[in-house]
CSV table of C-alpha atoms in Angstrom, one decimal:
chain,number,residue,atom,x,y,z
S,1,MET,CA,59.0,261.4,125.1
S,2,TYR,CA,57.2,258.9,127.5
S,3,ASP,CA,54.8,261.6,128.9
S,4,ASN,CA,53.9,262.8,125.3
S,5,ILE,CA,53.2,259.2,124.1
S,6,LYS,CA,51.1,258.5,127.3
S,7,GLN,CA,48.8,261.3,126.3
S,8,THR,CA,48.6,260.6,122.5
S,9,HIS,CA,48.7,256.9,122.0
S,10,ASP,CA,46.4,253.9,122.8
S,11,LYS,CA,47.0,252.3,126.2
S,12,LYS,CA,46.9,248.5,126.4
S,13,TYR,CA,47.9,245.7,128.7
S,14,TYR,CA,50.1,242.9,127.4
S,15,TYR,CA,49.6,239.3,128.8
S,16,TYR,CA,48.8,235.8,127.7
S,17,VAL,CA,45.7,234.0,128.9
S,18,GLN,CA,46.1,230.2,128.9
S,19,SER,CA,43.2,227.9,128.0
S,20,ASP,CA,42.6,227.2,131.7
S,21,SER,CA,42.1,231.0,132.2
S,22,LEU,CA,45.3,231.5,134.0
S,23,SER,CA,47.4,234.4,132.8
S,24,ARG,CA,51.1,234.7,132.4
S,25,GLU,CA,53.6,237.3,131.3
S,26,ALA,CA,53.9,237.8,127.6
S,27,LEU,CA,57.2,238.2,125.8
S,28,PHE,CA,58.6,241.1,123.9
S,29,ILE,CA,61.5,241.4,121.5
S,30,GLU,CA,63.9,244.2,121.0
S,31,ASP,CA,65.1,243.3,117.5
S,32,LEU,CA,62.5,243.3,114.7
S,33,GLU,CA,64.4,240.5,113.0
S,34,ASP,CA,63.0,238.2,115.6
S,35,LYS,CA,59.3,239.0,114.7
S,36,ASP,CA,58.7,235.7,112.8
S,37,SER,CA,60.1,233.7,115.8
S,38,LEU,CA,57.8,235.6,118.2
S,39,ILE,CA,54.8,235.0,116.0
S,40,ASP,CA,55.7,231.3,115.5
S,41,TYR,CA,56.2,230.9,119.3
S,42,TYR,CA,52.6,232.1,120.0
S,43,ASN,CA,51.0,230.3,117.1
S,44,LYS,CA,52.4,227.0,118.5
S,45,THR,CA,51.4,228.0,122.1
S,46,GLU,CA,47.8,228.7,120.9
S,47,LYS,CA,47.8,225.1,119.4
S,48,GLY,CA,48.8,223.6,122.7
S,49,ILE,CA,52.4,222.9,121.6
S,50,ASN,CA,55.1,223.8,124.1
S,51,PRO,CA,57.6,225.6,121.8
S,52,TYR,CA,61.2,226.3,122.4
S,53,ILE,CA,62.4,229.8,122.7
S,54,ASN,CA,65.2,230.2,120.1
S,55,PHE,CA,65.3,233.9,120.0
S,56,LYS,CA,66.2,236.8,122.4
S,57,CYS,CA,63.1,237.8,124.3
S,58,TYR,CA,62.0,239.2,127.7
S,59,PRO,CA,58.8,239.1,129.7
S,60,VAL,CA,56.5,242.1,130.3
S,61,PRO,CA,55.0,242.1,133.8
S,62,ILE,CA,51.2,241.5,133.6
S,63,ASP,CA,50.2,244.8,135.2
S,64,THR,CA,52.4,246.9,132.9
S,65,ILE,CA,50.7,249.4,130.6
S,66,VAL,CA,52.1,249.5,127.1
S,67,PHE,CA,51.4,252.4,124.6
S,68,ILE,CA,51.0,251.5,120.9
S,69,MET,CA,53.4,253.5,118.8
S,70,ASN,CA,52.6,251.8,115.5
S,71,TYR,CA,52.0,248.4,113.8
S,72,GLU,CA,55.1,247.0,112.2
S,73,THR,CA,53.7,244.3,109.9
S,74,LYS,CA,51.0,244.5,107.2
S,75,ASP,CA,48.9,241.9,109.0
S,76,SER,CA,49.3,243.9,112.3
S,77,LEU,CA,50.6,241.0,114.3
S,78,ILE,CA,53.6,242.9,115.6
S,79,ALA,CA,53.3,246.4,117.3
S,80,LYS,CA,56.0,248.8,118.4
S,81,VAL,CA,55.2,249.8,122.0
S,82,LEU,CA,56.6,252.0,124.7
S,83,PHE,CA,56.3,251.1,128.4
S,84,HIS,CA,57.9,251.7,131.7
S,85,TYR,CA,60.1,248.7,132.4
S,86,LYS,CA,61.3,247.9,135.9
S,87,ILE,CA,64.1,245.5,135.9
S,88,GLU,CA,65.0,243.3,138.9
S,89,TYR,CA,67.3,244.9,141.5
S,90,GLY,CA,65.9,248.4,141.0
S,91,ASP,CA,66.9,249.5,137.5
S,92,GLU,CA,64.1,251.0,135.5
S,93,ASN,CA,63.6,252.8,132.3
S,94,ASN,CA,61.3,253.5,129.5
S,95,LYS,CA,61.5,250.7,126.9
S,96,VAL,CA,60.7,250.7,123.2
S,97,ALA,CA,60.0,247.1,122.1
S,98,TYR,CA,58.0,244.9,119.8
S,99,VAL,CA,55.0,242.7,120.9
S,100,TYR,CA,52.6,240.2,119.5
S,101,THR,CA,49.3,242.1,119.1
S,102,LYS,CA,47.0,239.2,119.8
S,103,LEU,CA,48.0,239.5,123.4
S,104,LEU,CA,47.1,243.2,123.8
S,105,HIS,CA,44.1,243.8,126.0
S,106,ASP,CA,42.1,246.9,126.9
S,107,LYS,CA,41.7,245.8,130.5
S,108,LYS,CA,44.2,244.8,133.2
S,109,TYR,CA,44.1,241.1,134.1
S,110,LYS,CA,42.0,240.6,137.2
S,111,CYS,CA,42.4,237.6,139.4
S,112,HIS,CA,38.9,236.7,140.7
S,113,GLN,CA,38.8,235.8,144.4
S,114,ASP,CA,36.2,233.0,143.8
S,115,SER,CA,38.6,231.3,141.4
S,116,ILE,CA,41.2,230.7,144.1
S,117,VAL,CA,40.9,227.3,145.7
S,118,LYS,CA,41.7,227.0,149.3
S,119,LYS,CA,43.5,223.8,150.2
S,120,GLU,CA,43.0,224.2,153.9
S,121,GLN,CA,39.4,224.5,155.3
């Protein structure tokens, strides 16, 4: 299934870019019942509020490619995706999950060398 979807579905990267241009891992959910909580979490984050996580979620590593299977809500804020998920301590598998679509990007996040400040000179 993974190889077929890789060839036939849109490829994206999933990460959150903060206002100071730093990126961090974005969260995914496994249960579609948590979609409103995920949307609310990122709506508050976008407004500068540090929200509580009151739902079951997991981070997607920044450099992970996700494949869009379909959009789950009429407003297209939640997408069902497939990605290769490597879990700590060596376990890995192909994961079907739900993500917040405003955090999907066409390009991999790139850390620019000139944005790194050296403390020792």
